[in-house]
Coordinates of C-alpha atoms in Angstrom, one line a residue:
Chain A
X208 CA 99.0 102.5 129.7
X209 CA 98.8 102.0 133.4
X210 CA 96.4 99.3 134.7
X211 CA 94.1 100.3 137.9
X212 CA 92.3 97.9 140.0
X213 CA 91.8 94.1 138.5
X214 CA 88.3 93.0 137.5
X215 CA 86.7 89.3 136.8
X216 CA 84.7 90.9 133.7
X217 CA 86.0 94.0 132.6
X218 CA 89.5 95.9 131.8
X219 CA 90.0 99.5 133.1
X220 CA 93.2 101.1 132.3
X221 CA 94.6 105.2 132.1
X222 CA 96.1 106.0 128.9
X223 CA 97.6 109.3 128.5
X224 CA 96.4 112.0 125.9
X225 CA 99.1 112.9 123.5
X226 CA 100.6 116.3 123.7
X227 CA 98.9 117.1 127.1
X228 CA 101.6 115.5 130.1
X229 CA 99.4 114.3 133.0
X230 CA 96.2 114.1 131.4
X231 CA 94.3 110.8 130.8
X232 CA 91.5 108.6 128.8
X233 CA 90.2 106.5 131.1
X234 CA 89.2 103.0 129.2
X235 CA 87.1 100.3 130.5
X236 CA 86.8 97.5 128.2
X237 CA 83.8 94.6 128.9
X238 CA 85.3 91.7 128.9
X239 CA 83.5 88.2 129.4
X240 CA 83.9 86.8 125.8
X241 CA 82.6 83.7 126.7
X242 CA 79.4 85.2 127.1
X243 CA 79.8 87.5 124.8
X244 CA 80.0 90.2 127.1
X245 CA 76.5 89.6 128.1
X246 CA 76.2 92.2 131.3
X247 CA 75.2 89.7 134.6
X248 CA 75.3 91.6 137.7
X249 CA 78.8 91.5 139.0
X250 CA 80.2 93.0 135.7
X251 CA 77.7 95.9 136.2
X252 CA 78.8 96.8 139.3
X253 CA 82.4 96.4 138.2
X254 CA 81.9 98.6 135.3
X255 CA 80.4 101.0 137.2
X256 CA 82.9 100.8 139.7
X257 CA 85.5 101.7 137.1
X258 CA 83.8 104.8 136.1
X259 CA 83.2 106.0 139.0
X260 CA 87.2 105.3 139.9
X261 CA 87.7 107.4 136.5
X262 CA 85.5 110.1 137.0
X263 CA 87.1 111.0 140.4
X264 CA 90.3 110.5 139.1
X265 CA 91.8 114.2 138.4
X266 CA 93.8 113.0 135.5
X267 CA 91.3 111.6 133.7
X268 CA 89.3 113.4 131.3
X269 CA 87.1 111.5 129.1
X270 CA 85.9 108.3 129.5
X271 CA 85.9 105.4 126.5
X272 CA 83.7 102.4 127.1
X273 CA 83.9 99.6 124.6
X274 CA 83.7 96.1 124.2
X275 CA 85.3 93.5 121.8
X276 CA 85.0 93.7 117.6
X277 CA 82.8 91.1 118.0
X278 CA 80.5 92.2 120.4
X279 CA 80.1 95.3 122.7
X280 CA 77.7 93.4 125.2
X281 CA 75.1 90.7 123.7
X282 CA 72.3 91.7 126.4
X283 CA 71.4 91.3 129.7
X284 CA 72.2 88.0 131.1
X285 CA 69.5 85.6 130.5
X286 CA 70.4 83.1 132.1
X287 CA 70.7 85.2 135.3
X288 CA 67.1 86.2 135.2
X289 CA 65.0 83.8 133.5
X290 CA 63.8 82.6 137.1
X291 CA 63.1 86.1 138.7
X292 CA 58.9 86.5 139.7
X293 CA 58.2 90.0 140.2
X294 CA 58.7 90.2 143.7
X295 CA 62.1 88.9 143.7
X296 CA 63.4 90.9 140.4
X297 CA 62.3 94.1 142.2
X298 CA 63.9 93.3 145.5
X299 CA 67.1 93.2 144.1
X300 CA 66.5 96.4 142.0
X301 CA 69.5 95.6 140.1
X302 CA 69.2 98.5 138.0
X303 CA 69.7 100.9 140.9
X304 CA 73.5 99.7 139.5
X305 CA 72.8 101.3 136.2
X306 CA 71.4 104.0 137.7
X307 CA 74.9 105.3 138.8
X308 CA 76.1 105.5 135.5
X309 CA 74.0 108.7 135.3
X310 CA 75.9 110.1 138.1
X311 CA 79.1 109.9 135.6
X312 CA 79.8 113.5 135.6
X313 CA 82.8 113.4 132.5
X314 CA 82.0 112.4 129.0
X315 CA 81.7 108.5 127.9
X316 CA 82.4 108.0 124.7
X317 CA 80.9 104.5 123.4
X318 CA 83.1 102.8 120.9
X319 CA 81.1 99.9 120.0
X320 CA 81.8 96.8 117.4
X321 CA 79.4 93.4 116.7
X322 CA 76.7 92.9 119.0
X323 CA 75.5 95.9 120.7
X324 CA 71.6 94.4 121.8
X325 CA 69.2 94.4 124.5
X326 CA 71.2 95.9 127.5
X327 CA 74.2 96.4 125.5
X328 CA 72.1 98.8 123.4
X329 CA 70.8 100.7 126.4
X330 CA 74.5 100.5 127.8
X331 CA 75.3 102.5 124.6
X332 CA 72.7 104.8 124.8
X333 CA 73.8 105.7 128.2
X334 CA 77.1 106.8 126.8
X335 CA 77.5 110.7 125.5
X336 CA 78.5 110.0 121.8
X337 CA 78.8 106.7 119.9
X338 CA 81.0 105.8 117.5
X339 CA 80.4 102.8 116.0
X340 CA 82.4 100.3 113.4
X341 CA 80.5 99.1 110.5
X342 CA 80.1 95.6 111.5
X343 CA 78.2 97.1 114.8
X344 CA 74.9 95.5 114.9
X345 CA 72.0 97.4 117.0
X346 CA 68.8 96.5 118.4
X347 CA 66.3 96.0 121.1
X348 CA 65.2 92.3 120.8
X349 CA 63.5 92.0 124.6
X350 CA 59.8 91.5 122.7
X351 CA 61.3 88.2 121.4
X352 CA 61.5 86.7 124.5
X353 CA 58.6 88.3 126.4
X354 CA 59.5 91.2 127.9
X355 CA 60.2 94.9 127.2
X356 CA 64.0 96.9 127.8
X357 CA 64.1 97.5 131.5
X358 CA 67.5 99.6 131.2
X359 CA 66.3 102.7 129.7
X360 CA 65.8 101.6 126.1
X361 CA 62.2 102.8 125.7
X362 CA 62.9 106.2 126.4
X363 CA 66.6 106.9 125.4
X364 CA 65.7 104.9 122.0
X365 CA 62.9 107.2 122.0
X366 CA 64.5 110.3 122.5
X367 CA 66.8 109.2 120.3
X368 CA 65.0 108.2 117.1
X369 CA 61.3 109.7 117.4
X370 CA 58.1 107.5 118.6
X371 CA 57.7 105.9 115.4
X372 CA 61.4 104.2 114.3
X373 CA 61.7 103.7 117.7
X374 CA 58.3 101.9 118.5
X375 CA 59.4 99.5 115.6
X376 CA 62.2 99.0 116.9
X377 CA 61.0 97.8 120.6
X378 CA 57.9 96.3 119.0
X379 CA 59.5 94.0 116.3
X380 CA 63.0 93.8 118.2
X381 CA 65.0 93.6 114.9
X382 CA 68.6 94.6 114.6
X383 CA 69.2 97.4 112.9
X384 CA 72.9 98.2 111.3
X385 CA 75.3 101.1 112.2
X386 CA 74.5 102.7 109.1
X387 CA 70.7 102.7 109.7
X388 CA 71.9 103.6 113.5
X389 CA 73.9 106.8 111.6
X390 CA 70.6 107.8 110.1
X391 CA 68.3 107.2 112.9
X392 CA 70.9 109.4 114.6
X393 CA 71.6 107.0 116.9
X394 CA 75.3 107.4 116.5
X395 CA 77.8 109.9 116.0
X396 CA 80.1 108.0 113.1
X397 CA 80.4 104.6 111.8
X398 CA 84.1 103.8 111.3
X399 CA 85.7 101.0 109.4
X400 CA 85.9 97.9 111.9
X401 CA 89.8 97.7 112.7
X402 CA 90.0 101.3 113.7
X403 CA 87.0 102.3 115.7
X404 CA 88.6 102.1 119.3
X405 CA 91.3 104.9 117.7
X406 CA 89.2 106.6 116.2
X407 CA 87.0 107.0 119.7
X408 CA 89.9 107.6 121.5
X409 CA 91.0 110.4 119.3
X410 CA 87.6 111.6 119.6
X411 CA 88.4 111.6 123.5
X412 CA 91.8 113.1 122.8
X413 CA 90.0 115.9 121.6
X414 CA 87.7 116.5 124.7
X415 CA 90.3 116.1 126.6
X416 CA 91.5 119.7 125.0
X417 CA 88.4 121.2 126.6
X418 CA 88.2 122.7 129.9
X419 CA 86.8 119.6 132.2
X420 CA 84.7 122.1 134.3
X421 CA 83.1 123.3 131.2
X422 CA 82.6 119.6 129.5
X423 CA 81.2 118.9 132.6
X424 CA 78.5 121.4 132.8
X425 CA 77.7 121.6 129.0
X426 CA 77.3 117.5 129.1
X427 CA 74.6 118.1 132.5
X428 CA 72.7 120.9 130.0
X429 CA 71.9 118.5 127.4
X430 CA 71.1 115.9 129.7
X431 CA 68.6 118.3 131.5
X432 CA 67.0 118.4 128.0
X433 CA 66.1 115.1 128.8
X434 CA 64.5 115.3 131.3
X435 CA 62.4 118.8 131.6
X436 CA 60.4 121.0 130.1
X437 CA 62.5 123.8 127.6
X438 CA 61.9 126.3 130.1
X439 CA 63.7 124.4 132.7
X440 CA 65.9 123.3 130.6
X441 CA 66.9 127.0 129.3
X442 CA 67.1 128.2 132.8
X443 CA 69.6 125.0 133.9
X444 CA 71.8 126.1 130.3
X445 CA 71.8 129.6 132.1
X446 CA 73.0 128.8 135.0
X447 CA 75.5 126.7 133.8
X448 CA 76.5 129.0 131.5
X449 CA 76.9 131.9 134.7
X450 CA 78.5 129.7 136.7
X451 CA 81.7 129.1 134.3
X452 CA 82.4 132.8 134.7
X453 CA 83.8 132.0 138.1
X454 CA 86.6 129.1 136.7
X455 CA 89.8 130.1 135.5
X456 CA 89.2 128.0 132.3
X457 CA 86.6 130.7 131.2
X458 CA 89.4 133.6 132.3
X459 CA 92.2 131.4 130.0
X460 CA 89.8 130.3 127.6
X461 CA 88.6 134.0 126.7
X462 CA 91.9 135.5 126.9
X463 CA 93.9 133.3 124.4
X464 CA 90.8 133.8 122.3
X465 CA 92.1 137.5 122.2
X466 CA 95.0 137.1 122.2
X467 CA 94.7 134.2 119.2
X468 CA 96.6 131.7 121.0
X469 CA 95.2 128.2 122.6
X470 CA 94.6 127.8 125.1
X471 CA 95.8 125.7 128.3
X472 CA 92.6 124.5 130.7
X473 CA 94.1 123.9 134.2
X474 CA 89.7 122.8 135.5
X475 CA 89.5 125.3 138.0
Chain B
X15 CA 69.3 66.5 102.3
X16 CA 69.1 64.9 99.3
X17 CA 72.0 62.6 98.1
X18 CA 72.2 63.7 95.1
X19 CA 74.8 66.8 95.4
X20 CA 73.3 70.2 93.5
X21 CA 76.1 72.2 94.6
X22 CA 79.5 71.1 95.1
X23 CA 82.5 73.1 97.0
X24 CA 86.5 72.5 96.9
X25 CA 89.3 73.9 98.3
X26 CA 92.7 73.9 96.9
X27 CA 95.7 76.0 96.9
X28 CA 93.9 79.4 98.9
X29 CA 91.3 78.7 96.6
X30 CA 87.3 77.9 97.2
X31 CA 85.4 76.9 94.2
X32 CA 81.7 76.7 94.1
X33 CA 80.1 74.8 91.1
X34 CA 76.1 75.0 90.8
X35 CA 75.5 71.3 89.9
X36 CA 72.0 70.9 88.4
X37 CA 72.9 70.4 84.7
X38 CA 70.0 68.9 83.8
X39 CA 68.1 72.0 84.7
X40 CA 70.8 74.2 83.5
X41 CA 72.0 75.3 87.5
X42 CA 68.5 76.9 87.6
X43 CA 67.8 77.7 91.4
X44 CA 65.3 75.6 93.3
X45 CA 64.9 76.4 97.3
X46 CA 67.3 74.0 97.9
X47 CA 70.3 75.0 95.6
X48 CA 69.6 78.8 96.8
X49 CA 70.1 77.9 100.3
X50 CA 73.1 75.6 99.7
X51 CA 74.6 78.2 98.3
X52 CA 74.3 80.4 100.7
X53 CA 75.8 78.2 103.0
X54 CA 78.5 77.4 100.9
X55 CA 79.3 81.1 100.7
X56 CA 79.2 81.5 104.1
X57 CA 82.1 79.2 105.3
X58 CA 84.2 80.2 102.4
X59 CA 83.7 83.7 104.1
X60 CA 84.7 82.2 107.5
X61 CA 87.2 79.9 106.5
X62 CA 90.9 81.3 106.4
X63 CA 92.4 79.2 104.1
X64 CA 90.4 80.5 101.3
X65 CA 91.8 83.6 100.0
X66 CA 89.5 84.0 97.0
X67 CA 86.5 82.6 95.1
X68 CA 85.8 80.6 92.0
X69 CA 81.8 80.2 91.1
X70 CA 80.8 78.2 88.1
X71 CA 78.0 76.0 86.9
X72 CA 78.5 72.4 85.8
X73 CA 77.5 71.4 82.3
X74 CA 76.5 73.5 79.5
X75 CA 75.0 76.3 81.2
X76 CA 76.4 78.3 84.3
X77 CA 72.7 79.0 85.9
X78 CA 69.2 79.8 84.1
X79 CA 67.9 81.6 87.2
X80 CA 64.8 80.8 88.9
X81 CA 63.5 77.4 88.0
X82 CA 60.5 77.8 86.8
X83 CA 59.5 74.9 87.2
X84 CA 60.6 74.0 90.4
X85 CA 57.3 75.4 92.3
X86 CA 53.8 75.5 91.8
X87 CA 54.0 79.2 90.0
X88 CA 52.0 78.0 87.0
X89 CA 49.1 76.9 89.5
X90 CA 45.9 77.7 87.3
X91 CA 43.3 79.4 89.7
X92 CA 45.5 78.8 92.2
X93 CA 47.2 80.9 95.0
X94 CA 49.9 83.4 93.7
X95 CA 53.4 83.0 95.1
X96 CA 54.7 85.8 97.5
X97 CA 58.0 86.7 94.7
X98 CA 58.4 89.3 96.9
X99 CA 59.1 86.8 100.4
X100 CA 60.7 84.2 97.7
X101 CA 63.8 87.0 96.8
X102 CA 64.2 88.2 100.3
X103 CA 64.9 84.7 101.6
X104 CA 66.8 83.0 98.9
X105 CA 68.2 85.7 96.5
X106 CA 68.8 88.8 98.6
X107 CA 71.1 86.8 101.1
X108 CA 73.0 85.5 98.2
X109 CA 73.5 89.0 96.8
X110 CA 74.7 90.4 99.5
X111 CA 77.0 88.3 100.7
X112 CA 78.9 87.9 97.6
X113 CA 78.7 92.0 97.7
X114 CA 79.8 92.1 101.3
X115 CA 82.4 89.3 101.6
X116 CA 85.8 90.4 101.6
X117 CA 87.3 88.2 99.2
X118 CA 87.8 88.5 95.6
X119 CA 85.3 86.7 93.9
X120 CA 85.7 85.2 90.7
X121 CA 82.4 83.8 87.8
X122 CA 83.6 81.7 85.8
X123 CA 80.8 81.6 83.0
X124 CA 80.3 78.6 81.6
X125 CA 77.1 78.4 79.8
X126 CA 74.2 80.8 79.3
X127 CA 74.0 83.4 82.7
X128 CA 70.0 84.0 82.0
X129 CA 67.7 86.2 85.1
X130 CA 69.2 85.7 88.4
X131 CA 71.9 84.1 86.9
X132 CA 73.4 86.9 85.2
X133 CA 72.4 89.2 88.2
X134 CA 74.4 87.1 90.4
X135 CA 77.5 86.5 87.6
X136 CA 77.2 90.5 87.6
X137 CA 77.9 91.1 91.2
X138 CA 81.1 88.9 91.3
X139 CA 84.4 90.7 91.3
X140 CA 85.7 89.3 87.9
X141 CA 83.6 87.7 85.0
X142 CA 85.4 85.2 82.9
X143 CA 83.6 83.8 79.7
X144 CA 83.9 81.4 77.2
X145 CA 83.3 82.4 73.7
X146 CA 79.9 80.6 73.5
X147 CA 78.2 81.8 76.8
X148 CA 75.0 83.9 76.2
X149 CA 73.9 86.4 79.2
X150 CA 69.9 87.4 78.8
X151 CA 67.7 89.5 81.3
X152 CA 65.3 87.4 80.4
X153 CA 62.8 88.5 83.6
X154 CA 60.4 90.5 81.6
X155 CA 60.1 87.6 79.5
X156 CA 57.6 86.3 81.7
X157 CA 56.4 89.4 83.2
X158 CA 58.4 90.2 86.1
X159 CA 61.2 92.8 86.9
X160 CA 64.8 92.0 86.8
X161 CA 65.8 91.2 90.5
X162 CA 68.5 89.8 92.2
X163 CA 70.6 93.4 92.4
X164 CA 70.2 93.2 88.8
X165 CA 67.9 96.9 88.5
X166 CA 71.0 97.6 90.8
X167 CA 74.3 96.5 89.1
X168 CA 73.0 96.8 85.2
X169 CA 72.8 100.4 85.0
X170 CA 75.8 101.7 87.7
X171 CA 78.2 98.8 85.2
X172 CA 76.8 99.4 81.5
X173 CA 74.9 102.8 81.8
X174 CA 71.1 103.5 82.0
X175 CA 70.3 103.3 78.3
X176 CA 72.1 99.3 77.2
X177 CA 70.4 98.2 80.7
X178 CA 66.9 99.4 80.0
X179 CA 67.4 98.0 76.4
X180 CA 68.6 94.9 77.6
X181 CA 66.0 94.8 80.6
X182 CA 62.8 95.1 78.3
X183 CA 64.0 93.5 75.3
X184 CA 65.0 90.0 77.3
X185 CA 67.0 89.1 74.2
X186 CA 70.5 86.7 74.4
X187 CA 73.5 88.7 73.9
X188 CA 76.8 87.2 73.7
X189 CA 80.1 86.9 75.4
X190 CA 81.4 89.1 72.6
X191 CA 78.6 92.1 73.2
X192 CA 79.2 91.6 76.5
X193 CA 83.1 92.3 77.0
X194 CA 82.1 95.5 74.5
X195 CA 79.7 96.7 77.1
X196 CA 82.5 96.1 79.8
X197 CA 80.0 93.4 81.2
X198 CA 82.8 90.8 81.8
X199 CA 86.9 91.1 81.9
X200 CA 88.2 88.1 79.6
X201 CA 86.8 85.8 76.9
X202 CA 88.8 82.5 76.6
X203 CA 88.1 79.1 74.9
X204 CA 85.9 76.6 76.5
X205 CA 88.8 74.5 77.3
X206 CA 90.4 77.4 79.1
X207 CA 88.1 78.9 81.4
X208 CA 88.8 76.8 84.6
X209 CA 92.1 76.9 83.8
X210 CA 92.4 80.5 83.6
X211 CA 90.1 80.9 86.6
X212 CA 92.2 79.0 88.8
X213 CA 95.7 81.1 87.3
X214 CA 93.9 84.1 88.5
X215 CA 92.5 82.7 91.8
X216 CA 95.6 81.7 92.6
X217 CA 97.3 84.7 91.9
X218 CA 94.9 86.4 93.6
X219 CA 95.3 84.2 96.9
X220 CA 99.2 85.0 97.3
X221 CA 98.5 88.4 97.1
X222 CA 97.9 90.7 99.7
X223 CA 94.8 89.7 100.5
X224 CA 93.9 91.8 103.6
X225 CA 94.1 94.8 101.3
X226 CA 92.1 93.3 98.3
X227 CA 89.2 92.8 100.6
X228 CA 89.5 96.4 101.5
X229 CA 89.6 97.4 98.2
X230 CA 86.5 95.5 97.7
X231 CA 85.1 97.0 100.8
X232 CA 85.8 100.7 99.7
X233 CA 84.3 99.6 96.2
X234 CA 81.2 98.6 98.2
X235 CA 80.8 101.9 99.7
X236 CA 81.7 104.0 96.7
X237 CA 78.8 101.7 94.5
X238 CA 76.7 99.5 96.6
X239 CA 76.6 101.8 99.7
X240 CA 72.3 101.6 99.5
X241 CA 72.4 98.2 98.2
X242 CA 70.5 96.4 100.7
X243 CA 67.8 99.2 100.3
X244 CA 67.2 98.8 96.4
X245 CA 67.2 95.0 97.2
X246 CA 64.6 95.3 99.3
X247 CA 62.5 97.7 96.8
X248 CA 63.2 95.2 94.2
X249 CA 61.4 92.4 96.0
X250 CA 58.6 94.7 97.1
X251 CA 58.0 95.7 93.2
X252 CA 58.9 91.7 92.3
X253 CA 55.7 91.0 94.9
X254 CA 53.7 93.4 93.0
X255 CA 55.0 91.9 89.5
X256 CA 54.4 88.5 90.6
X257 CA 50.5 88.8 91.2
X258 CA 50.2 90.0 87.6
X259 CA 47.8 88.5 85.3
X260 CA 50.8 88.3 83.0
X261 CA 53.0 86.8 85.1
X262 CA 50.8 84.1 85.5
X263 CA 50.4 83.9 81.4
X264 CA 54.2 84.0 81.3
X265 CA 54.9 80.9 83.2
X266 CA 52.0 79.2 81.8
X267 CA 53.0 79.9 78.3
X268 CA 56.6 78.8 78.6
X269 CA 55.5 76.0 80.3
X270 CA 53.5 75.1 77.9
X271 CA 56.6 76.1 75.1
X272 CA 54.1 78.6 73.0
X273 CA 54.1 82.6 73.0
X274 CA 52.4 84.1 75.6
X275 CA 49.3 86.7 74.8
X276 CA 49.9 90.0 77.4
X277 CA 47.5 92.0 78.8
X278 CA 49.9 94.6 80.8
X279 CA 47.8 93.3 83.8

């Protein structure tokens, strides 16, 4: 495990993927457990900072985001905001900062524990997959202190869950359990506590296997089904799926498919 | 706070023990002993030292379940109680955290385990009994549904056809029908049980602890996975149950010590 830059409120470190010699996970780990990772400002831009350092880092091929076991990120920082008016909350347009998390072009894989609420919820739903342990505990809980999610949560939750779980959600602002979060959909699995950073890093391991050019372009497709119409969306899978033909991963990939060997992904 | 202590909570040797102490009442829960007890379960959950759990009720009962008495629930005319809101704040914690917790948990059974009582004896990880104790599901009695986990833990423990019989029928049955229908693990004299509980605490708490709580924890999964769901549908039916003319005739009548007259109302 090599360690990158130093951070006040976060750990970011390379850790190598088994089997496959210069190929990394990058992990970035929240950590202000005082706060229970609550996400102020400066850890926001360090985070995405750090992802941004991983995802133009050729080595790395997955990204894991996670927090402690006892909390992935409490919520936005109060504290930080509880003075704002209008005018000076959308001056500083601090979620212009969470905006570049979109721009992460690998996979993030969320590997949350304990408290994932408020903006540590939309954090998580930023992410590509989610695995979280059974002692994660969801939720959106903005209504209970007089505002709405401002990070995304109204539409990923959304998107995630359908209008109606999802308008209970928001509009009652309890927390809902990993399990409930597994049958909402919301996550991928629910793990047993002491093992779900392994378990998303073998989950990482995995995409690492991939060819990057073509996890790349298959995670912008389903992101585009976010956002358009299907017609749009169909035409942005097609072009995606035309423009792999010119990488030497779909050569390789197709030829040890014939030749019923793996293959080995170079991400040209 | 009172002064007077209703529940009382040591720690000795790895080992927590809870004792219900409203004898006079036979351990039945009032709002007060339910929320004590929650509390009391939840720093034996935090606290390291204790490796495993003793519950037990002082006197000659170990807990008669809901006091009936203890709130206004044989009001004449008056407003029906929300049973419903009642379980989900004072029961349903109770159930799930002794479910959840990752410690073994033993009941010692002292004395007659009747409604909630045996529901809550019934979701501990070992039942010890002494030869007198009588369990009872003794909800229908008065014309409510068995709550508490108890529609829960009855049948998956005893099988569908003893637990609807004992459900409906609300009679006693003792220690000895119980360890036939695999209800508890050990019958010893009167003079043993704390004793005994305490051997097998003990035990129990210079063992490997961290993988008897996930023992328990895989338990939970295999067999109260959707636990928190049926508690839940039980206090939604309880709700229903509990604005039942007969309900009302049920507390009234054993209030008033004579049989009640049902309508199925």
């Amino acid at each position: 495990m090599t360690m990158t830059t130093t951070y006040k409120n976060i750990l970011t470190a390379k850790e190598p993927v088994p089997g496959l010699s210069g190929v990394n996970i990058g992990l970035v780990t929240l950590n202000r457990p005082a706060a229970l990772n609550a996400l102020n400002h400066e850890l926001m831009e360090e985070l995405v900072q750090a992802m941004t350092d991983h995802d133009k880092d050729d080595s790395v091929r997955v990204i894991v985001l996670t927090g402690s076991e006892r909390a992935f990120a409490a919520g936005a920082d109060i504290k930080e905001m509880s003075e704002e008016t209008t005018v000076s909350i959308m001056m500083k347009d601090r979620f212009a900062t969470w905006d570049r998390i979109r721009a992460i072009k690998k996979p993030i894989i969320a590997a949350i524990s304990g408290y994932a609420l408020g903006g540590g919820c939309e954090l998580t739903m930023m992410c590509d997959m989610i695995i979280a342990s059974e002692s994660a505990q969801f939720g959106q809980p903005e209504i209970n202190i007089g505002v709405i999610p401002g990070a995304g949560g109204t539409q990923r939750l959304t998107r995630a869950v359908g209008k109606y779980k999802a308008m209970e959600l928001i509009l009652t602002g309890r927390p809902f359990t990993a399990y409930e979060a597994l049958d909402m959909g919301l996550v991928n699995r629910v793990v047993a506590t002491e093992i779900y950073l392994d378990e998303a890093k073998k989950l990482a391991y995995e995409l690492s296997q991939k060819s990057p050019i073509a996890l790349q372009l298959a995670k912008e497709a389903v992101l585009k089904s976010y956002d358009g119409t299907l017609s749009e969306g169909l035409q942005f899978e097609r072009k995606n799926f035309y423009m792999l033909f010119s990488s030497e991963d779909q050569k390789e990939g197709m030829k040890a498919f014939i030749e019923k060997r793996k293959a080995t992904f170079n991400g040209k | 706070m009172t002064d007077e202590k209703i529940l009382l909570t040591e720690k000795k040797n790895g080992v927590g023990i809870i004792t219900l102490n409203r004898p006079d009442r036979l351990n039945a829960f009032n709002d007060e002993l339910s929320f004590q007890f929650q509390d009391a379960l939840k720093e034996m959950e935090k606290d390291k030292e204790v490796k495993a759990i003793i519950l037990t009720g002082a006197g000659r009962g170990f807990c008669a379940g809901q006091d009936l008495q203890s709130r206004n629930i044989a009001q004449e005319g008056g407003e029906r109680p929300s049973l419903g809101e009642s379980i989900r704040r004072r029961y349903n914690p109770l159930v799930i955290k002794l479910r959840r917790m990752e410690k073994p948990i033993i009941c010692a059974v002292n004395g007659v385990a009747a409604g909630a009582g045996m529901s809550l004896a019934m979701l501990c990880d070992y039942r010890i009994v002494t030869d007198k104790v009588n369990f009872i599901q003794s909800f229908t009695k008065v014309g409510l549904i068995p709550d508490s986990g108890s529609t829960f833990i009855l049948p998956r423990m005893i099988g569908y056809t003893k637990a609807f019989e004992l459900m409906l029928s609300a009679d006693k049955f003792s220690a000895q029908e119980a360890l036939e229908f695999g209800l508890v693990n050990k019958i010893v004299a009167e003079e043993d049980l704390m004793k005994e509980a305490v051997a097998l605490a003990e035990k129990l708490a210079l063992g490997p602890t961290k993988a008897f709580g996930l023992t328990k924890r895989a338990l939970n999964r295999a067999i109260f996975h959707d636990l928190e769901e049926l508690l839940e549908y039980e206090a939604q039916l309880q709700e229903i149950a509990g604005r039942s003319d007969d309900f009302a005739e049920g507390v009234k009548a054993f209030v008033e010590k004579r049989t009640p007259v049902y309508k199925g109302k």
